[in-house]
Amino acid sequence: SSGSGSSSSSSSIQGRIVTIKSEDFIVEDNKIDKNCYRIDEVYDMSMLWHDYQLNIIRNVKFLGNENGTIFNYNHDRRGVFQVTVNKDVKFFQIENIIFENYVVENATDGIQIFFFIIDSDKLQIISKNCTYRENKQNLFRIDISSSKNHDKKVPYVLFDHCNFM
């Protein structure tokens, strides 16, 4: 389900807040404008029959519960995210999410939890307070089509207080 919302921070961006429950893991029009809150404790990703294609048009945070929202892939590859990012987006942040048991037998290229298609030299992908455990496949793939040189002082991918087990 989704609703409108705004933030009181002066540096925030106006947009839509999307709250996702496990029984309706759907985002309207495949577009996310601001924050995407996960309110259930566990999502069984193996129960999903498709992958998610998201078009990101503004800075986005995927926020799990304070103690970590679990995305359990149950040794399957269903429920992966293909994220197409607009050239004006500066960050895509994943926070407080536990990704576990992502295993792809006879893996081929292009099967990761997150596949980013980026047309920007400004985007930073941030994984903050996340845990990656018992995963036996690549977690991220990033295809960048920007013709500009990236600012070497800003990493494309930043892992901030993450655990890998």
Coordinates of C-alpha atoms in Angstrom, one line a residue:
S1 CA 0.0 0.0 0.0
S2 CA 1.2 3.5 -0.5
G3 CA 0.5 7.0 0.7
S4 CA 1.8 10.5 0.4
G5 CA 4.3 12.0 2.7
S6 CA 6.9 14.6 3.1
S7 CA 9.9 15.0 5.3
S8 CA 10.7 17.9 7.6
S9 CA 14.4 17.9 6.8
S10 CA 15.5 20.9 4.7
S11 CA 17.7 18.7 2.5
S12 CA 15.1 16.1 1.8
I13 CA 13.3 15.5 -1.4
Q14 CA 9.5 15.6 -1.7
G15 CA 8.1 12.4 -3.0
R16 CA 6.0 9.3 -2.4
I17 CA 6.5 7.0 0.6
V18 CA 5.8 3.4 -0.2
T19 CA 5.2 0.9 2.5
I20 CA 5.4 -2.8 1.5
K21 CA 3.8 -5.7 3.4
S22 CA 4.7 -9.3 2.5
E23 CA 1.3 -10.0 1.2
D24 CA 1.3 -7.2 -1.3
F25 CA 4.9 -6.9 -2.5
I26 CA 4.0 -4.5 -5.3
V27 CA 5.1 -0.9 -6.1
E28 CA 2.6 1.2 -8.1
D29 CA 3.8 1.8 -11.7
N30 CA 7.2 0.3 -10.8
K31 CA 8.3 3.8 -9.7
I32 CA 9.7 4.8 -6.3
D33 CA 10.2 8.5 -5.5
K34 CA 11.6 8.6 -2.0
N35 CA 11.6 6.1 0.8
C36 CA 10.4 2.5 0.6
Y37 CA 9.7 1.1 4.1
R38 CA 9.6 -2.6 4.8
I39 CA 7.3 -3.2 7.7
D40 CA 7.2 -7.0 8.0
E41 CA 10.1 -8.8 9.8
V42 CA 10.6 -11.5 7.1
Y43 CA 9.9 -11.7 3.4
D44 CA 10.1 -15.2 1.8
M45 CA 11.5 -14.2 -1.6
S46 CA 11.2 -17.7 -3.0
M47 CA 7.4 -17.4 -2.9
L48 CA 7.6 -14.7 -5.6
W49 CA 7.1 -15.7 -9.2
H50 CA 8.9 -12.8 -10.8
D51 CA 11.6 -10.3 -10.5
Y52 CA 11.0 -6.6 -9.7
Q53 CA 11.8 -3.9 -12.3
L54 CA 12.1 -0.5 -10.6
N55 CA 12.5 2.8 -12.3
I56 CA 14.2 5.2 -9.9
I57 CA 13.6 8.9 -10.6
R58 CA 14.8 10.4 -7.3
N59 CA 17.1 9.6 -4.4
V60 CA 15.7 6.5 -2.7
K61 CA 16.2 4.7 0.6
F62 CA 14.9 1.1 1.0
L63 CA 14.5 0.9 4.8
G64 CA 14.1 -2.2 6.8
N65 CA 13.1 -2.5 10.4
E66 CA 15.4 -1.2 13.1
N67 CA 16.6 -4.8 13.9
G68 CA 16.8 -5.8 10.2
T69 CA 14.2 -7.0 7.8
I70 CA 15.0 -10.4 6.4
F71 CA 14.8 -11.2 2.7
N72 CA 15.1 -14.9 2.7
Y73 CA 15.7 -16.3 -0.8
N74 CA 15.5 -20.0 0.5
H75 CA 18.2 -21.1 -1.8
D76 CA 16.4 -19.8 -4.9
R77 CA 16.8 -16.8 -7.2
R78 CA 13.3 -15.4 -7.3
G79 CA 12.6 -11.8 -6.2
V80 CA 15.7 -10.1 -7.6
F81 CA 15.6 -6.4 -8.3
Q82 CA 16.4 -4.8 -11.7
V83 CA 16.9 -1.1 -10.9
T84 CA 17.0 1.4 -13.7
V85 CA 18.3 4.7 -12.4
N86 CA 17.6 8.2 -13.9
K87 CA 20.6 10.4 -14.6
D88 CA 19.6 12.9 -11.9
V89 CA 19.6 10.4 -9.0
K90 CA 22.5 10.9 -6.6
F91 CA 22.0 7.9 -4.3
F92 CA 20.2 4.6 -3.8
Q93 CA 20.4 3.4 -0.3
I94 CA 19.6 0.0 1.2
E95 CA 19.4 0.1 5.0
N96 CA 18.7 -2.5 7.8
I97 CA 18.0 -5.4 5.5
I98 CA 19.3 -8.9 5.9
F99 CA 19.8 -10.8 2.6
E100 CA 20.1 -14.5 3.1
N101 CA 20.2 -17.8 1.3
Y102 CA 20.6 -16.4 -2.2
V103 CA 21.9 -19.4 -4.2
V104 CA 21.6 -19.9 -7.9
E105 CA 22.5 -23.4 -9.2
N106 CA 24.2 -23.4 -12.6
A107 CA 24.4 -19.6 -12.4
T108 CA 24.7 -17.5 -15.4
D109 CA 25.7 -13.9 -15.8
G110 CA 22.9 -11.4 -14.9
I111 CA 21.5 -13.2 -11.9
Q112 CA 22.2 -11.1 -8.9
I113 CA 20.0 -9.8 -6.1
F114 CA 20.4 -6.2 -7.5
F115 CA 21.1 -5.4 -11.1
F116 CA 21.5 -1.7 -11.6
I117 CA 21.3 0.0 -15.0
I118 CA 22.7 3.5 -14.5
D119 CA 22.9 6.6 -16.8
S120 CA 24.8 8.8 -14.4
D121 CA 28.3 9.5 -13.1
K122 CA 26.9 10.9 -9.9
L123 CA 25.1 7.8 -8.4
Q124 CA 26.3 6.3 -5.2
I125 CA 24.8 2.9 -4.1
I126 CA 24.9 2.7 -0.3
S127 CA 24.4 -0.5 1.7
K128 CA 24.1 0.6 5.4
N129 CA 23.7 -1.7 8.4
C130 CA 22.9 -4.6 6.1
T131 CA 23.8 -8.3 6.5
Y132 CA 24.6 -10.6 3.7
R133 CA 24.7 -14.2 4.9
E134 CA 24.8 -17.7 3.3
N135 CA 24.7 -16.2 -0.2
K136 CA 26.5 -18.1 -2.9
Q137 CA 26.2 -15.8 -5.9
N138 CA 27.1 -12.3 -6.9
L139 CA 25.0 -9.8 -5.0
F140 CA 25.3 -6.7 -7.3
R141 CA 25.8 -6.0 -10.9
I142 CA 26.2 -2.5 -12.1
D143 CA 26.0 -1.4 -15.8
I144 CA 26.9 2.3 -16.3
S145 CA 26.3 4.0 -19.5
S146 CA 27.4 7.5 -18.6
S147 CA 30.0 9.1 -20.8
K148 CA 31.3 11.4 -18.1
N149 CA 34.2 10.5 -15.8
H150 CA 33.2 9.6 -12.2
D151 CA 34.4 11.7 -9.3
K152 CA 37.1 9.4 -7.9
K153 CA 36.6 10.8 -4.4
V154 CA 33.0 9.3 -4.3
P155 CA 32.8 5.5 -4.5
Y156 CA 30.1 4.0 -6.7
V157 CA 29.3 1.4 -4.0
L158 CA 29.7 2.0 -0.3
F159 CA 29.2 -0.6 2.4
D160 CA 28.7 1.1 5.7
H161 CA 28.6 -1.1 8.8
C162 CA 27.6 -4.2 6.9
N163 CA 28.2 -7.9 7.8
F164 CA 29.2 -10.6 5.4
M165 CA 28.8 -14.2 6.6

